[in-house]
Amino acid sequence: MHYDMLLLRFGEFTLKGKNRTRFEKAVLNHVKLLLKPFPGASLRKEFGRIYVVLGGEPYEQIIQVLKKVFGITTISPVKMAPAQLDEIVKTAVELMRELNVAKGTTFKVNARRVWKEFAHSSHEMNHLIGSPILREFPALKVDVHQPNIELRVEVREQAAYIFSEIITAVGGFPLGTNGKAMLLLSGGIDSPVAGWSSMRRGLEIECVHFYSYPFTSERAKEKVIDLARVLAGYAGRIKIHLVPFTEVQTAFTRTGQDNLMITLMRRSMLRIATMLAEREGALALVTGDSLGQVASQTLSSMNVIGRSTELPLLRPLVMMDKQEITEIAKQIGTYDLSILPYEDCCTLFVPKSPTTNPNLWVVQKVEASIRDLNALIEQAVAATETVVLEAGGAMEGRKEEVVQEDWF
Ligand code: ATP
Ligand code: MG
């Protein structure tokens, strides 16, 4: 197939005026960022649409990338022709030939005269384009109600656009239009999905990961970086904060409160994540908790753990089944990484019988008994290392974007 352009349609953000403009701009910036590795492609924006002029770049690969852009609902690859009837017919026939229509395939032409000076009306064009196609492809039949192929033709002053395919994209709200949140990212199946769900609702995400070297391996940390890199494929770029958690964790093991270990660790994680969120201007924390999945995710545990932060605690997966979560993980490309066997800092310290019903008062007593807990937490924040990951696998310092600014 040969295409000249991709047509991207926005979702109905159900917003008007200023907000709509802001949302459309956010999508445009996101598209720009993801098209960096395709320097031949350029962008053009129109009310309710974005056009990607391919400039010889591979359209299939670009569609795969743009299907991930939040706020885009559908994508159509488009052929362009000069705005003259004979040229339009020629290109329409070419497109039909490339579609390789089988016998009995039904079709209709849906033409639209956007440029009012054009000699033929929309209605006339349906016939003027449809008839030569039918002559060329005897296998085709017309069906104006539910055709297999709807050939769309839009005639504008500069050119005519001809397309038939409509590819469903991810939808949702444009990235970052609902603010920024800090995602607690483990190496598991759930938290990457929670991150993706948050981004799809328009949140910009930064990740925080806790590791316990030497109890957890370097490879476990790399696995989480790889997961964050998959998320960067949706965001263009993503920051991950890597927190050394060994000292805090071992302070808790010394208390001998085995069945409270997870509760204590989670509370400290949230406290550290809150400090990082405040530093980075994030207004909420996101976790992959799902109600009842494990001991630390009972309502009672969530209550005691959640009290360690004053930030809103978002749990996008809270009412979802493991099976639904796994489905999404597969679709977004995190599943295969998540099931790699490297241990997480928490699994290592999981007691035989973690409590499902921790007592807040007891938990606070244990925390108060560790005199240097606040200092350990502050040290962990101070020793946190931040990495910026970019879509396509490269680390920070990629070459500057080559999108033609004069299109806007
Ligand atoms: P996941 O699959 O996301 O690991 P899970 O069902 O295994 O979730 P837990 O391991 O109990 O559940 O973790 C609950 C949530 O706590 C995770 O979804 C994640 O948001 C956070 N979390 C757990 N371990 C870590 C870690 N080492 N670093 C950052 N966040 C973590
Ligand atoms: Mg886990």
Short mmCIF file of C-alpha atoms and ligand atoms in Angstrom, two decimals:
data_model
loop_
_atom_site.label_atom_id
_atom_site.label_comp_id
_atom_site.label_asym_id
_atom_site.label_seq_id
_atom_site.Cartn_x
_atom_site.Cartn_y
_atom_site.Cartn_z
CA MET A 1 0.00 0.00 0.00
CA HIS A 2 1.11 3.54 -0.60
CA TYR A 3 -0.18 6.37 1.57
CA ASP A 4 0.73 10.06 1.75
CA MET A 5 -0.74 11.01 5.08
CA LEU A 6 -2.42 9.83 8.28
CA LEU A 7 -5.60 11.45 9.53
CA LEU A 8 -5.93 11.41 13.34
CA ARG A 9 -9.30 12.13 14.93
CA PHE A 10 -9.74 13.42 18.46
CA GLY A 11 -12.18 11.98 20.92
CA GLU A 12 -15.16 14.03 21.90
CA PHE A 13 -13.59 15.46 25.01
CA THR A 14 -17.06 16.83 25.82
CA LEU A 15 -15.30 20.08 26.37
CA LYS A 16 -15.70 23.36 24.60
CA GLY A 17 -13.64 26.46 24.01
CA LYS A 18 -10.41 26.92 25.91
CA ASN A 19 -10.21 23.44 27.37
CA ARG A 20 -10.76 21.83 24.01
CA THR A 21 -7.92 23.87 22.54
CA ARG A 22 -5.71 22.91 25.47
CA PHE A 23 -6.55 19.23 25.03
CA GLU A 24 -5.94 19.31 21.29
CA LYS A 25 -2.62 21.01 21.84
CA ALA A 26 -1.63 18.33 24.34
CA VAL A 27 -2.38 15.60 21.79
CA LEU A 28 -0.37 17.47 19.18
CA ASN A 29 2.64 17.76 21.50
CA HIS A 30 2.37 14.10 22.37
CA VAL A 31 2.27 13.11 18.70
CA LYS A 32 5.26 15.35 18.01
CA LEU A 33 7.24 13.67 20.75
CA LEU A 34 6.47 10.15 19.53
CA LEU A 35 7.32 11.05 15.93
CA LYS A 36 10.85 12.08 16.83
CA PRO A 37 12.30 8.83 15.45
CA PHE A 38 10.61 9.60 12.07
CA PRO A 39 12.23 12.85 10.95
CA GLY A 40 10.62 12.78 7.48
CA ALA A 41 7.11 13.07 8.93
CA SER A 42 5.55 16.47 9.57
CA LEU A 43 2.37 17.61 11.28
CA ARG A 44 -0.57 19.79 10.45
CA LYS A 45 -3.46 20.60 12.75
CA GLU A 46 -7.00 21.41 11.82
CA PHE A 47 -10.13 21.78 13.94
CA GLY A 48 -10.87 18.33 15.37
CA ARG A 49 -8.08 16.61 13.43
CA ILE A 50 -4.34 16.20 13.08
CA TYR A 51 -2.64 15.23 9.84
CA VAL A 52 0.69 13.44 9.75
CA VAL A 53 2.29 14.00 6.36
CA LEU A 54 4.38 10.87 6.00
CA GLY A 55 7.21 12.22 3.85
CA GLY A 56 8.29 8.69 2.96
CA GLU A 57 8.29 7.35 6.54
CA PRO A 58 6.77 3.85 7.09
CA TYR A 59 3.06 4.32 7.76
CA GLU A 60 2.42 0.97 9.44
CA GLN A 61 5.10 1.56 12.03
CA ILE A 62 3.86 5.10 12.68
CA ILE A 63 0.27 3.86 13.10
CA GLN A 64 1.50 1.40 15.75
CA VAL A 65 3.10 4.30 17.60
CA LEU A 66 0.13 6.67 17.25
CA LYS A 67 -2.42 4.08 18.37
CA LYS A 68 -0.89 4.63 21.80
CA VAL A 69 -1.59 8.37 21.93
CA PHE A 70 -4.23 9.13 24.54
CA GLY A 71 -7.00 11.35 23.19
CA ILE A 72 -6.86 9.97 19.64
CA THR A 73 -9.87 7.80 18.85
CA THR A 74 -9.31 6.74 15.23
CA ILE A 75 -6.65 6.85 12.52
CA SER A 76 -7.10 6.67 8.74
CA PRO A 77 -4.27 6.28 6.25
CA VAL A 78 -4.94 8.68 3.36
CA LYS A 79 -3.95 8.95 -0.28
CA MET A 80 -3.75 12.43 -1.77
CA ALA A 81 -4.63 13.52 -5.28
CA PRO A 82 -4.78 16.90 -7.05
CA ALA A 83 -8.28 18.38 -6.73
CA GLN A 84 -9.34 17.36 -10.27
CA LEU A 85 -11.93 14.73 -11.01
CA ASP A 86 -9.78 12.56 -13.32
CA GLU A 87 -6.92 12.53 -10.80
CA ILE A 88 -9.28 11.69 -7.96
CA VAL A 89 -10.76 8.77 -9.91
CA LYS A 90 -7.28 7.51 -10.79
CA THR A 91 -6.20 7.54 -7.14
CA ALA A 92 -9.46 6.00 -5.92
CA VAL A 93 -9.03 3.11 -8.40
CA GLU A 94 -5.45 2.68 -7.20
CA LEU A 95 -6.59 2.46 -3.59
CA MET A 96 -9.26 -0.12 -4.45
CA ARG A 97 -6.70 -2.16 -6.37
CA GLU A 98 -4.36 -2.15 -3.38
CA LEU A 99 -7.20 -3.34 -1.14
CA ASN A 100 -7.39 -6.53 -3.22
CA VAL A 101 -11.18 -6.84 -3.14
CA ALA A 102 -12.64 -10.35 -3.18
CA LYS A 103 -15.70 -11.27 -5.25
CA GLY A 104 -18.94 -10.03 -3.72
CA THR A 105 -17.32 -7.27 -1.66
CA THR A 106 -19.74 -4.38 -1.21
CA PHE A 107 -18.75 -0.74 -1.32
CA LYS A 108 -19.97 2.80 -1.57
CA VAL A 109 -18.38 6.15 -2.23
CA ASN A 110 -18.88 8.84 0.38
CA ALA A 111 -17.65 12.07 -1.17
CA ARG A 112 -17.57 15.48 0.48
CA ARG A 113 -16.98 18.81 -1.27
CA VAL A 114 -15.17 20.84 1.38
CA TRP A 115 -13.92 23.33 -1.23
CA LYS A 116 -17.16 24.85 -2.51
CA GLU A 117 -15.63 26.06 -5.81
CA PHE A 118 -15.06 22.49 -6.96
CA ALA A 119 -17.15 21.81 -10.10
CA HIS A 120 -19.05 18.76 -8.79
CA SER A 121 -21.32 18.46 -5.77
CA SER A 122 -20.82 15.72 -3.15
CA HIS A 123 -23.77 13.83 -4.55
CA GLU A 124 -22.51 14.00 -8.14
CA MET A 125 -19.09 12.84 -7.07
CA ASN A 126 -20.45 9.66 -5.48
CA HIS A 127 -21.53 8.63 -8.99
CA LEU A 128 -18.63 10.14 -10.91
CA ILE A 129 -16.15 8.21 -8.78
CA GLY A 130 -18.27 5.11 -8.10
CA SER A 131 -19.03 4.26 -11.76
CA PRO A 132 -15.46 3.98 -13.04
CA ILE A 133 -14.57 1.89 -9.98
CA LEU A 134 -17.41 -0.51 -10.70
CA ARG A 135 -16.26 -0.80 -14.33
CA GLU A 136 -12.69 -1.49 -13.22
CA PHE A 137 -13.61 -4.09 -10.57
CA PRO A 138 -16.51 -6.31 -11.67
CA ALA A 139 -16.18 -8.24 -8.37
CA LEU A 140 -17.59 -5.22 -6.48
CA LYS A 141 -21.22 -4.56 -5.64
CA VAL A 142 -22.74 -1.34 -4.38
CA ASP A 143 -24.37 -1.26 -0.96
CA VAL A 144 -25.20 2.21 0.32
CA HIS A 145 -26.38 1.02 3.74
CA GLN A 146 -23.78 -1.36 5.17
CA PRO A 147 -20.90 -1.63 2.71
CA ASN A 148 -17.74 -3.63 3.47
CA ILE A 149 -15.71 -0.73 2.13
CA GLU A 150 -16.71 2.89 2.47
CA LEU A 151 -14.48 4.90 0.19
CA ARG A 152 -14.27 8.43 1.53
CA VAL A 153 -13.27 11.35 -0.65
CA GLU A 154 -12.78 14.86 0.70
CA VAL A 155 -12.12 17.53 -1.90
CA ARG A 156 -10.25 20.55 -0.65
CA GLU A 157 -8.66 23.43 -2.54
CA GLN A 158 -5.09 22.15 -2.10
CA ALA A 159 -5.80 18.47 -2.66
CA ALA A 160 -8.32 15.67 -2.39
CA TYR A 161 -8.04 13.11 0.42
CA ILE A 162 -9.01 9.53 -0.35
CA PHE A 163 -9.27 6.85 2.34
CA SER A 164 -11.30 3.90 3.52
CA GLU A 165 -9.71 2.34 6.56
CA ILE A 166 -10.61 3.51 10.08
CA ILE A 167 -8.31 2.12 12.75
CA THR A 168 -9.37 2.31 16.39
CA ALA A 169 -6.84 4.00 18.68
CA VAL A 170 -6.65 4.10 22.46
CA GLY A 171 -8.89 7.12 23.20
CA GLY A 172 -9.04 8.59 26.72
CA PHE A 173 -7.80 12.03 27.76
CA PRO A 174 -4.64 13.62 26.37
CA LEU A 175 -1.56 13.04 28.45
CA GLY A 176 -1.00 15.40 31.35
CA THR A 177 -4.25 17.34 30.91
CA ASN A 178 -5.46 16.20 34.34
CA GLY A 179 -2.24 16.91 36.24
CA LYS A 180 0.65 14.82 37.52
CA ALA A 181 0.79 11.81 39.87
CA MET A 182 3.52 9.60 41.34
CA LEU A 183 3.15 5.89 40.49
CA LEU A 184 4.54 3.26 42.86
CA LEU A 185 5.97 0.87 40.31
CA SER A 186 6.94 -2.64 41.37
CA GLY A 187 8.02 -5.42 39.05
CA GLY A 188 4.58 -7.02 39.23
CA ILE A 189 1.70 -7.24 36.78
CA ASP A 190 -0.55 -4.68 38.42
CA SER A 191 1.31 -1.44 38.93
CA PRO A 192 2.34 -0.96 35.26
CA VAL A 193 -1.34 -1.40 34.34
CA ALA A 194 -2.32 1.11 37.03
CA GLY A 195 0.20 3.52 35.49
CA TRP A 196 -1.15 3.07 31.99
CA SER A 197 -4.76 3.49 33.19
CA SER A 198 -3.79 6.74 34.93
CA MET A 199 -2.08 8.06 31.83
CA ARG A 200 -5.14 7.20 29.78
CA ARG A 201 -7.20 9.39 32.12
CA GLY A 202 -4.92 12.31 31.32
CA LEU A 203 -2.43 12.06 34.19
CA GLU A 204 1.25 12.62 33.69
CA ILE A 205 3.10 9.93 35.60
CA GLU A 206 6.46 9.78 37.33
CA CYS A 207 7.50 6.39 38.74
CA VAL A 208 9.02 5.52 42.08
CA HIS A 209 10.56 2.12 42.71
CA PHE A 210 11.93 0.73 45.97
CA TYR A 211 14.79 -1.75 45.83
CA SER A 212 16.68 -3.56 48.56
CA TYR A 213 20.14 -4.22 47.30
CA PRO A 214 21.72 -6.75 48.03
CA PHE A 215 18.50 -8.62 48.91
CA THR A 216 17.15 -7.81 45.50
CA SER A 217 19.38 -8.14 42.44
CA GLU A 218 20.54 -5.53 39.98
CA ARG A 219 18.52 -7.46 37.41
CA ALA A 220 15.30 -6.90 39.38
CA LYS A 221 15.90 -3.17 39.21
CA GLU A 222 16.61 -3.33 35.49
CA LYS A 223 13.38 -5.19 34.98
CA VAL A 224 11.46 -2.31 36.56
CA ILE A 225 13.37 0.18 34.40
CA ASP A 226 12.36 -1.88 31.37
CA LEU A 227 8.73 -1.72 32.52
CA ALA A 228 8.97 2.05 32.93
CA ARG A 229 10.43 2.20 29.43
CA VAL A 230 7.31 0.47 28.07
CA LEU A 231 5.25 3.15 29.82
CA ALA A 232 7.53 5.76 28.23
CA GLY A 233 6.31 4.40 24.88
CA TYR A 234 2.94 5.87 25.83
CA ALA A 235 4.22 9.06 27.40
CA GLY A 236 7.12 9.92 25.10
CA ARG A 237 9.34 10.13 28.15
CA ILE A 238 9.04 9.14 31.78
CA LYS A 239 11.00 9.76 34.96
CA ILE A 240 11.75 6.95 37.37
CA HIS A 241 13.00 7.52 40.92
CA LEU A 242 14.94 4.57 42.32
CA VAL A 243 14.87 4.51 46.11
CA PRO A 244 17.32 2.42 48.18
CA PHE A 245 15.01 0.83 50.72
CA THR A 246 17.31 -1.65 52.49
CA GLU A 247 17.94 0.45 55.60
CA VAL A 248 14.27 1.21 56.25
CA GLN A 249 13.33 -2.39 55.62
CA THR A 250 15.94 -3.88 57.92
CA ALA A 251 14.93 -1.45 60.68
CA PHE A 252 11.49 -3.04 60.55
CA THR A 253 12.79 -6.61 60.57
CA ARG A 254 14.59 -5.79 63.83
CA THR A 255 11.26 -5.02 65.55
CA GLY A 256 10.27 -8.69 65.34
CA GLN A 257 6.76 -7.72 64.19
CA ASP A 258 6.74 -10.26 61.40
CA ASN A 259 3.08 -10.18 60.53
CA LEU A 260 3.08 -6.37 60.34
CA MET A 261 6.10 -6.21 58.02
CA ILE A 262 4.17 -5.52 54.82
CA THR A 263 1.98 -2.91 56.49
CA LEU A 264 5.01 -1.13 57.90
CA MET A 265 6.91 -1.26 54.63
CA ARG A 266 3.98 0.02 52.58
CA ARG A 267 3.45 2.94 54.94
CA SER A 268 7.08 3.97 54.63
CA MET A 269 6.92 3.57 50.87
CA LEU A 270 3.97 5.92 50.77
CA ARG A 271 5.73 8.43 53.00
CA ILE A 272 8.79 8.44 50.76
CA ALA A 273 6.64 8.58 47.61
CA THR A 274 4.78 11.55 49.13
CA MET A 275 8.03 13.43 49.73
CA LEU A 276 9.12 12.79 46.15
CA ALA A 277 5.68 13.77 44.85
CA GLU A 278 5.85 17.06 46.71
CA ARG A 279 9.34 17.72 45.37
CA GLU A 280 8.23 16.98 41.79
CA GLY A 281 4.87 18.77 41.92
CA ALA A 282 2.74 15.61 41.73
CA LEU A 283 -0.67 15.89 43.39
CA ALA A 284 -1.53 12.22 43.99
CA LEU A 285 -0.03 8.75 44.46
CA VAL A 286 -1.03 5.79 42.27
CA THR A 287 -0.70 2.11 43.24
CA GLY A 288 -1.65 -1.20 41.64
CA ASP A 289 -3.76 -2.30 44.62
CA SER A 290 -6.78 -4.44 43.84
CA LEU A 291 -9.27 -5.07 46.63
CA GLY A 292 -8.78 -8.40 48.37
CA GLN A 293 -5.97 -9.61 46.12
CA VAL A 294 -3.42 -10.10 48.91
CA ALA A 295 -3.23 -9.47 52.67
CA SER A 296 -2.04 -5.89 52.21
CA GLN A 297 -5.00 -5.15 49.98
CA THR A 298 -7.89 -5.91 52.30
CA LEU A 299 -10.02 -2.89 53.17
CA SER A 300 -8.59 -2.95 56.65
CA SER A 301 -4.99 -2.96 55.37
CA MET A 302 -5.72 -0.26 52.84
CA ASN A 303 -7.15 1.86 55.62
CA VAL A 304 -4.06 1.58 57.85
CA ILE A 305 -1.60 1.89 54.95
CA GLY A 306 -3.46 4.80 53.33
CA ARG A 307 -3.27 6.88 56.50
CA SER A 308 0.45 7.34 56.04
CA THR A 309 -0.09 9.95 53.33
CA GLU A 310 -2.22 13.04 53.00
CA LEU A 311 -2.11 12.95 49.22
CA PRO A 312 -5.03 11.40 47.35
CA LEU A 313 -4.23 7.74 46.85
CA LEU A 314 -5.45 6.56 43.46
CA ARG A 315 -5.99 2.86 42.92
CA PRO A 316 -7.20 2.48 39.33
CA LEU A 317 -7.43 -1.32 39.59
CA VAL A 318 -9.16 -1.49 42.94
CA MET A 319 -12.36 -3.15 41.66
CA MET A 320 -10.85 -5.19 38.83
CA ASP A 321 -10.27 -8.95 38.61
CA LYS A 322 -6.78 -10.30 38.12
CA GLN A 323 -7.90 -11.64 34.76
CA GLU A 324 -9.01 -8.23 33.49
CA ILE A 325 -5.75 -6.69 34.71
CA THR A 326 -3.70 -9.42 33.01
CA GLU A 327 -5.59 -8.81 29.74
CA ILE A 328 -4.65 -5.14 29.78
CA ALA A 329 -1.05 -5.96 30.74
CA LYS A 330 -0.82 -8.13 27.62
CA GLN A 331 -2.38 -5.48 25.41
CA ILE A 332 -0.10 -2.69 26.61
CA GLY A 333 3.03 -4.82 26.38
CA THR A 334 4.07 -5.07 30.03
CA TYR A 335 2.97 -8.63 30.80
CA ASP A 336 5.98 -10.53 29.45
CA LEU A 337 8.34 -8.34 31.46
CA SER A 338 6.20 -8.53 34.60
CA ILE A 339 6.26 -12.31 34.74
CA LEU A 340 10.07 -12.51 34.65
CA PRO A 341 11.01 -14.17 37.92
CA TYR A 342 13.15 -11.50 39.60
CA GLU A 343 12.20 -10.96 43.22
CA ASP A 344 10.68 -7.77 44.60
CA CYS A 345 11.82 -6.25 47.87
CA CYS A 346 8.52 -7.10 49.50
CA THR A 347 8.22 -10.71 48.41
CA LEU A 348 11.57 -11.34 50.08
CA PHE A 349 10.31 -10.16 53.44
CA VAL A 350 6.85 -11.64 53.23
CA PRO A 351 6.08 -13.36 56.52
CA LYS A 352 4.27 -16.69 56.72
CA SER A 353 1.07 -15.07 57.89
CA PRO A 354 0.84 -11.36 57.06
CA THR A 355 -2.02 -9.71 58.87
CA THR A 356 -5.16 -8.92 56.91
CA ASN A 357 -6.45 -6.75 59.72
CA PRO A 358 -3.68 -4.52 61.09
CA ASN A 359 -4.35 -2.28 64.04
CA LEU A 360 -3.43 1.34 63.37
CA TRP A 361 -2.57 2.02 66.99
CA VAL A 362 -0.17 -0.96 67.17
CA VAL A 363 1.41 -0.02 63.85
CA GLN A 364 2.01 3.55 65.01
CA LYS A 365 3.54 2.22 68.27
CA VAL A 366 5.98 0.03 66.33
CA GLU A 367 6.94 2.97 64.10
CA ALA A 368 7.49 5.19 67.13
CA SER A 369 9.75 2.54 68.66
CA ILE A 370 12.22 2.95 65.78
CA ARG A 371 13.88 6.14 66.88
CA ASP A 372 15.71 6.91 63.68
CA LEU A 373 12.87 6.01 61.29
CA ASN A 374 12.37 9.59 60.09
CA ALA A 375 16.09 9.96 59.50
CA LEU A 376 16.21 6.68 57.57
CA ILE A 377 13.32 7.84 55.42
CA GLU A 378 15.01 11.16 54.72
CA GLN A 379 18.26 9.39 53.89
CA ALA A 380 16.42 7.14 51.44
CA VAL A 381 14.94 10.18 49.71
CA ALA A 382 18.34 11.87 49.61
CA ALA A 383 19.98 8.78 48.10
CA THR A 384 17.26 8.41 45.46
CA GLU A 385 18.54 8.25 41.94
CA THR A 386 16.42 9.62 39.07
CA VAL A 387 16.56 8.37 35.49
CA VAL A 388 14.70 9.85 32.52
CA LEU A 389 13.60 7.29 29.97
CA GLU A 390 12.52 8.16 26.46
CA ALA A 391 10.27 6.31 24.04
CA GLY A 392 12.18 4.07 21.69
CA GLY A 393 14.62 2.93 24.34
CA ALA A 394 17.13 5.77 24.39
CA MET A 395 18.13 7.45 27.63
CA GLU A 396 18.12 11.20 28.05
CA GLY A 397 20.01 13.25 25.51
CA ARG A 398 18.28 12.26 22.28
CA LYS A 399 18.67 14.46 19.27
CA GLU A 400 16.34 17.44 19.00
CA GLU A 401 13.01 17.08 17.27
CA VAL A 402 12.79 17.77 13.56
CA VAL A 403 9.07 18.50 13.29
CA GLN A 404 8.42 21.48 11.03
CA GLU A 405 7.21 24.20 13.37
CA ASP A 406 5.88 26.34 10.53
CA TRP A 407 2.99 23.95 10.03
CA PHE A 408 1.22 25.34 13.07
P1 ATP B 1 2.05 -5.47 41.58
O1 ATP B 1 1.71 -6.50 40.58
O2 ATP B 1 1.83 -4.08 41.07
O3 ATP B 1 3.37 -5.68 42.23
P2 ATP B 1 0.78 -6.91 43.65
O4 ATP B 1 -0.57 -7.44 43.45
O5 ATP B 1 1.96 -7.80 43.53
O6 ATP B 1 0.96 -5.63 42.71
P3 ATP B 1 1.87 -5.87 46.04
O7 ATP B 1 3.14 -6.43 45.62
O8 ATP B 1 1.34 -6.14 47.39
O9 ATP B 1 0.72 -6.24 45.08
O10 ATP B 1 1.96 -4.31 45.85
C1 ATP B 1 0.87 -3.45 45.91
C2 ATP B 1 1.28 -2.13 45.30
O11 ATP B 1 2.34 -1.52 46.07
C3 ATP B 1 1.89 -2.30 43.93
O12 ATP B 1 0.90 -2.36 42.93
C4 ATP B 1 2.75 -1.09 43.80
O13 ATP B 1 1.99 0.05 43.45
C5 ATP B 1 3.28 -0.90 45.22
N1 ATP B 1 4.60 -1.57 45.36
C6 ATP B 1 4.87 -2.79 45.83
N2 ATP B 1 6.19 -3.04 45.82
C7 ATP B 1 6.79 -1.94 45.34
C8 ATP B 1 8.15 -1.55 45.07
N3 ATP B 1 9.18 -2.38 45.31
N4 ATP B 1 8.38 -0.33 44.56
C9 ATP B 1 7.35 0.50 44.28
N5 ATP B 1 6.07 0.20 44.53
C10 ATP B 1 5.77 -0.99 45.04
MG MG B 2 4.03 -7.14 43.69
#
